[in-house]
Short mmCIF file of C-alpha atoms and ligand atoms in Angstrom, two decimals:
data_model
loop_
_atom_site.label_atom_id
_atom_site.label_comp_id
_atom_site.label_asym_id
_atom_site.label_seq_id
_atom_site.Cartn_x
_atom_site.Cartn_y
_atom_site.Cartn_z
CA MET A 78 -6.44 46.65 -10.22
CA THR A 79 -9.37 45.43 -11.09
CA ALA A 80 -12.54 46.55 -9.44
CA ALA A 81 -14.83 43.98 -7.73
CA PRO A 82 -18.09 42.99 -9.65
CA ILE A 83 -21.00 44.58 -8.65
CA VAL A 84 -23.51 41.85 -10.27
CA THR A 85 -22.49 38.20 -9.54
CA LEU A 86 -25.05 35.33 -10.74
CA GLU A 87 -23.28 31.51 -9.69
CA HIS A 88 -25.52 28.76 -11.65
CA VAL A 89 -28.68 31.00 -11.56
CA THR A 90 -31.73 29.09 -12.61
CA ARG A 91 -35.37 29.98 -12.71
CA SER A 92 -38.32 28.34 -13.91
CA TYR A 93 -41.62 28.97 -13.79
CA THR A 94 -44.56 26.18 -13.49
CA LEU A 95 -47.90 26.40 -14.43
CA GLY A 96 -50.06 23.40 -14.07
CA GLU A 97 -47.99 20.41 -15.52
CA VAL A 98 -45.72 22.63 -17.34
CA THR A 99 -42.75 23.96 -16.39
CA VAL A 100 -40.94 26.59 -18.25
CA THR A 101 -36.89 27.52 -17.60
CA ALA A 102 -36.70 31.34 -18.48
CA LEU A 103 -33.29 31.26 -17.22
CA ALA A 104 -30.77 27.84 -17.18
CA ASP A 105 -27.72 27.95 -15.24
CA VAL A 106 -26.37 31.22 -15.92
CA SER A 107 -23.07 32.61 -14.22
CA LEU A 108 -21.97 35.72 -15.17
CA GLU A 109 -20.01 38.81 -13.09
CA ILE A 110 -20.66 42.63 -14.23
CA LEU A 111 -18.03 45.30 -13.05
CA PRO A 112 -18.98 48.67 -12.21
CA GLY A 113 -18.67 51.45 -15.24
CA GLU A 114 -19.35 48.61 -18.25
CA PHE A 115 -22.47 49.34 -20.72
CA THR A 116 -23.26 45.93 -21.14
CA VAL A 117 -26.03 44.61 -23.63
CA ILE A 118 -27.92 41.50 -22.82
CA LEU A 119 -28.91 40.64 -26.84
CA GLY A 120 -31.09 37.80 -27.80
CA PRO A 121 -34.66 37.09 -29.22
CA SER A 122 -38.00 37.49 -27.80
CA GLY A 123 -38.52 34.86 -25.22
CA CYS A 124 -34.90 34.11 -24.70
CA GLY A 125 -34.69 35.09 -21.09
CA LYS A 126 -33.56 38.76 -20.95
CA THR A 127 -36.51 40.42 -18.86
CA THR A 128 -36.33 37.48 -16.32
CA LEU A 129 -32.33 38.32 -16.33
CA LEU A 130 -32.94 41.86 -15.90
CA ASN A 131 -35.61 41.32 -12.83
CA MET A 132 -33.53 38.96 -11.05
CA ILE A 133 -30.66 41.58 -11.13
CA GLY A 134 -33.21 43.95 -10.27
CA ALA A 135 -34.56 42.42 -7.56
CA LEU A 136 -37.77 41.72 -8.77
CA ASP A 137 -37.55 38.03 -8.77
CA THR A 138 -35.57 35.54 -7.42
CA PRO A 139 -33.75 32.65 -8.94
CA THR A 140 -35.33 28.86 -8.35
CA SER A 141 -31.93 27.75 -7.85
CA GLY A 142 -28.45 29.13 -7.37
CA ARG A 143 -26.88 32.30 -5.94
CA LEU A 144 -27.31 36.04 -6.60
CA LEU A 145 -25.41 38.83 -5.30
CA VAL A 146 -26.20 42.40 -6.23
CA ALA A 147 -23.70 45.89 -4.49
CA GLY A 148 -22.69 43.59 -2.17
CA ARG A 149 -26.05 42.08 -0.85
CA ASP A 150 -27.05 38.74 -1.31
CA LEU A 151 -30.14 38.63 -2.62
CA THR A 152 -30.58 34.64 -3.05
CA GLY A 153 -33.00 33.92 -0.50
CA ALA A 154 -34.22 37.91 -0.09
CA GLY A 155 -37.87 38.21 1.07
CA ARG A 156 -40.14 40.76 -0.81
CA LYS A 157 -39.45 43.59 1.94
CA GLU A 158 -36.03 43.17 1.88
CA ARG A 159 -35.86 43.40 -1.81
CA PHE A 160 -38.15 46.24 -2.20
CA ARG A 161 -36.09 47.90 0.52
CA PHE A 162 -32.95 46.99 -1.82
CA ARG A 163 -34.49 48.40 -5.09
CA ARG A 164 -35.01 51.34 -3.57
CA GLU A 165 -31.22 52.34 -2.36
CA THR A 166 -29.69 50.32 -4.97
CA ILE A 167 -31.60 49.62 -8.90
CA GLY A 168 -32.92 52.55 -11.19
CA PHE A 169 -35.34 50.89 -13.62
CA ILE A 170 -36.18 52.32 -17.32
CA PHE A 171 -38.71 50.51 -19.37
CA GLN A 172 -39.59 50.41 -22.82
CA THR A 173 -42.99 52.13 -22.14
CA PHE A 174 -41.77 54.83 -19.72
CA ASN A 175 -44.50 54.10 -17.41
CA LEU A 176 -44.42 57.96 -16.28
CA PHE A 177 -47.47 58.81 -14.03
CA PRO A 178 -49.56 60.80 -16.91
CA ALA A 179 -51.24 63.54 -14.54
CA LEU A 180 -47.97 64.43 -12.77
CA THR A 181 -45.59 66.87 -14.54
CA ALA A 182 -41.79 65.73 -15.72
CA ALA A 183 -40.82 67.15 -12.32
CA GLU A 184 -43.33 65.46 -10.22
CA ASN A 185 -42.65 62.33 -11.51
CA VAL A 186 -38.99 62.53 -10.95
CA GLU A 187 -39.72 63.89 -7.55
CA PHE A 188 -41.68 61.11 -6.93
CA GLY A 189 -39.09 58.68 -7.61
CA ILE A 190 -37.25 60.58 -5.05
CA ASP A 191 -39.60 60.64 -2.32
CA VAL A 192 -40.17 56.94 -3.12
CA ALA A 193 -36.16 56.15 -2.73
CA GLY A 194 -36.16 58.39 0.88
CA VAL A 195 -33.66 60.74 -0.84
CA ASP A 196 -33.09 64.11 0.28
CA GLY A 197 -33.28 66.62 -2.74
CA GLY A 198 -37.26 66.91 -3.68
CA HIS A 199 -38.27 69.24 -6.34
CA GLU A 200 -34.67 71.04 -6.78
CA LEU A 201 -33.33 67.33 -7.17
CA ALA A 202 -35.79 66.56 -9.81
CA VAL A 203 -35.20 69.95 -11.96
CA SER A 204 -31.67 69.76 -11.78
CA THR A 205 -31.73 65.96 -12.95
CA LEU A 206 -33.87 67.15 -15.59
CA GLU A 207 -31.22 69.95 -16.63
CA GLN A 208 -28.70 67.06 -16.82
CA VAL A 209 -30.85 64.90 -19.51
CA GLY A 210 -31.39 68.12 -21.28
CA LEU A 211 -35.05 68.92 -20.19
CA ALA A 212 -34.64 72.10 -18.63
CA GLU A 213 -37.56 73.50 -20.80
CA ARG A 214 -39.82 70.55 -20.07
CA VAL A 215 -39.89 70.48 -16.39
CA ARG A 216 -43.58 71.63 -16.04
CA HIS A 217 -44.70 69.12 -18.82
CA PHE A 218 -47.25 66.43 -18.76
CA PRO A 219 -46.17 63.01 -20.47
CA HIS A 220 -48.60 63.61 -22.89
CA GLU A 221 -47.30 67.10 -23.86
CA LEU A 222 -43.51 65.72 -24.30
CA SER A 223 -42.46 63.41 -27.56
CA GLY A 224 -41.24 59.71 -26.92
CA GLY A 225 -37.55 60.66 -26.73
CA GLU A 226 -38.22 63.29 -24.01
CA GLN A 227 -40.53 60.69 -22.18
CA GLN A 228 -38.00 58.16 -21.96
CA ARG A 229 -35.44 60.82 -20.90
CA VAL A 230 -37.98 61.89 -17.99
CA ALA A 231 -37.55 58.07 -17.28
CA ILE A 232 -34.30 58.18 -17.20
CA ALA A 233 -33.79 61.19 -15.09
CA ARG A 234 -36.22 59.29 -12.49
CA ALA A 235 -33.60 56.44 -12.34
CA LEU A 236 -30.73 58.57 -12.51
CA ALA A 237 -31.74 61.54 -9.65
CA THR A 238 -31.59 58.74 -6.77
CA GLY A 239 -27.75 58.06 -7.61
CA SER A 240 -28.40 54.36 -7.76
CA PRO A 241 -25.65 52.46 -8.74
CA VAL A 242 -27.27 50.11 -11.22
CA LEU A 243 -29.11 50.94 -14.33
CA LEU A 244 -31.37 48.22 -15.41
CA ALA A 245 -32.86 49.23 -19.37
CA ASP A 246 -35.41 47.02 -20.70
CA GLU A 247 -35.24 47.71 -24.42
CA PRO A 248 -35.05 51.59 -23.66
CA THR A 249 -35.15 52.49 -27.23
CA GLY A 250 -37.94 50.07 -28.74
CA GLU A 251 -40.63 52.73 -28.76
CA LEU A 252 -38.61 55.48 -30.12
CA ASP A 253 -36.97 56.25 -33.77
CA PHE A 254 -33.46 56.09 -34.80
CA THR A 255 -31.98 59.42 -33.86
CA THR A 256 -33.97 59.57 -30.09
CA GLY A 257 -32.50 56.17 -29.52
CA VAL A 258 -29.22 57.12 -30.10
CA GLN A 259 -29.91 59.93 -27.96
CA ILE A 260 -31.02 57.67 -24.96
CA LEU A 261 -28.05 55.37 -25.71
CA GLY A 262 -25.74 58.07 -25.78
CA LEU A 263 -27.26 59.28 -21.82
CA LEU A 264 -26.70 55.47 -20.91
CA HIS A 265 -23.11 55.55 -22.02
CA GLN A 266 -22.06 58.51 -19.82
CA GLN A 267 -23.83 57.02 -17.04
CA ALA A 268 -21.37 53.93 -17.26
CA HIS A 269 -18.46 56.53 -18.06
CA GLU A 270 -19.47 58.08 -14.49
CA GLY A 271 -18.84 54.83 -12.87
CA ARG A 272 -22.54 53.13 -13.01
CA CYS A 273 -23.38 50.00 -13.94
CA VAL A 274 -25.38 50.07 -16.97
CA LEU A 275 -27.47 46.81 -18.13
CA VAL A 276 -29.53 47.51 -21.82
CA VAL A 277 -31.25 44.52 -22.48
CA THR A 278 -32.62 44.58 -26.87
CA HIS A 279 -33.42 42.41 -29.52
CA ASN A 280 -31.31 44.90 -31.90
CA ARG A 281 -27.90 43.69 -32.73
CA GLU A 282 -26.72 47.25 -34.09
CA ILE A 283 -26.95 48.57 -30.43
CA ALA A 284 -25.09 45.83 -29.18
CA ARG A 285 -22.14 47.21 -31.08
CA ALA A 286 -22.05 50.35 -29.12
CA ALA A 287 -21.77 48.22 -25.80
CA HIS A 288 -18.55 47.54 -23.89
CA ARG A 289 -19.60 44.31 -23.47
CA VAL A 290 -22.54 41.91 -25.39
CA ILE A 291 -24.09 38.69 -23.55
CA GLU A 292 -25.99 36.74 -25.91
CA LEU A 293 -28.45 34.63 -24.38
CA SER A 294 -30.66 31.71 -26.53
CA SER A 295 -33.10 29.67 -24.48
CA GLY A 296 -32.34 30.72 -21.38
CA ARG A 297 -28.53 30.14 -21.89
CA ILE A 298 -25.69 32.60 -21.92
CA VAL A 299 -24.06 31.39 -25.81
CA SER A 300 -21.20 34.10 -25.91
CA ASP A 301 -20.00 37.06 -23.65
CA GLY A 302 -17.32 39.76 -24.60
CA PRO A 303 -16.89 42.64 -26.39
CA PRO A 304 -19.05 43.07 -29.74
CA ALA A 305 -17.42 41.37 -32.54
CA GLY A 306 -15.03 43.89 -34.11
CA GLY A 307 -15.19 46.01 -31.22
CA THR A 308 -17.28 48.63 -29.65
CA VAL A 309 -18.27 51.41 -32.18
CA ASP A 310 -19.17 55.25 -31.51
CA LEU A 311 -22.77 55.85 -31.17
CA THR A 312 -22.86 57.79 -34.54
CA ARG A 313 -21.87 54.81 -36.43
CA LEU A 314 -25.04 52.89 -35.75
CA ARG A 315 -28.00 52.27 -38.09
CA TRP A 316 -31.27 50.34 -37.85
N1 ADP B 209 -44.11 34.66 -15.22
C1 ADP B 209 -43.92 33.94 -15.84
N2 ADP B 209 -44.67 32.67 -16.00
C2 ADP B 209 -44.22 31.62 -17.05
N3 ADP B 209 -43.69 31.98 -17.69
C3 ADP B 209 -42.98 32.99 -17.62
C4 ADP B 209 -43.04 34.23 -16.74
N4 ADP B 209 -42.22 35.12 -16.97
C5 ADP B 209 -41.49 34.79 -18.34
N5 ADP B 209 -42.02 33.37 -18.92
C6 ADP B 209 -41.41 32.66 -19.95
O1 ADP B 209 -40.09 32.42 -19.53
C7 ADP B 209 -39.11 32.66 -20.86
C8 ADP B 209 -38.62 33.92 -20.90
O2 ADP B 209 -39.19 34.83 -20.80
P1 ADP B 209 -38.62 36.94 -20.84
O3 ADP B 209 -37.71 36.64 -19.88
O4 ADP B 209 -39.93 37.33 -20.81
O5 ADP B 209 -37.88 36.47 -22.14
P2 ADP B 209 -37.36 37.79 -22.99
O6 ADP B 209 -37.43 38.94 -22.28
O7 ADP B 209 -36.10 37.87 -23.62
O8 ADP B 209 -38.55 37.98 -24.24
C9 ADP B 209 -40.43 32.94 -22.05
O9 ADP B 209 -40.66 31.80 -22.39
C10 ADP B 209 -41.65 33.15 -21.33
O10 ADP B 209 -42.83 32.87 -21.57
MG1 MG B 210 -37.98 40.97 -22.63
#
């Protein structure tokens, strides 16, 4: 039996109009993503990767076409509905971590838990930090942590609420190679546990470790499938 897709886009177009100029960031994109897939969205700067991710994460809505995520039709969803949907369904991980500098690691994760309206509070925050290997860092503030540790706090924040969809926009962009591979390992593990994990990158090497690579160029899908030569182990990546 094949699993039902958790993300479906049907002929999605997103264009931005600024004065006289219209920029088409995504042009007629159709795709389906299954839970448990580690998918990389690959392409050069400006090709529409973030636009696609923001659409799936309900931060933005299509100009035309149809969008379904986790069984919800988000096509014409209003701000409030999208906000509620995000809280319940989406975990976001950003290139620059987006942690609150005045909150400790545990408090940053707990904040995410509270916003999502999930039970567990501090204890859940601490146990999720343990899960990402930060048991010894729960009381540290972001400026007392390395880049990789900060990104792991951000991942813990996205994981703690049990969201079925994890979206990461260039999550290793600020990190050195070894730390980047560690972060990819954590994300891989989440896909293995059944989540839908989508990672945006312009780094072809990262794409080699994905189950599936969706390549964009000028807002269109130019290829979609397993990486050429098959998925390689993270230990074989170099960049
Ligand atoms: N809010 C916006 N207003 C106007 N143009 C935008 C906006 N967001 C993105 N774009 C344009 O859409 C295109 C795709 O952007 P983006 O999705 O951020 O690309 P990527 O993440 O691949 O670098 C770019 O040409 C960008 O300038
Ligand atoms: Mg981007």
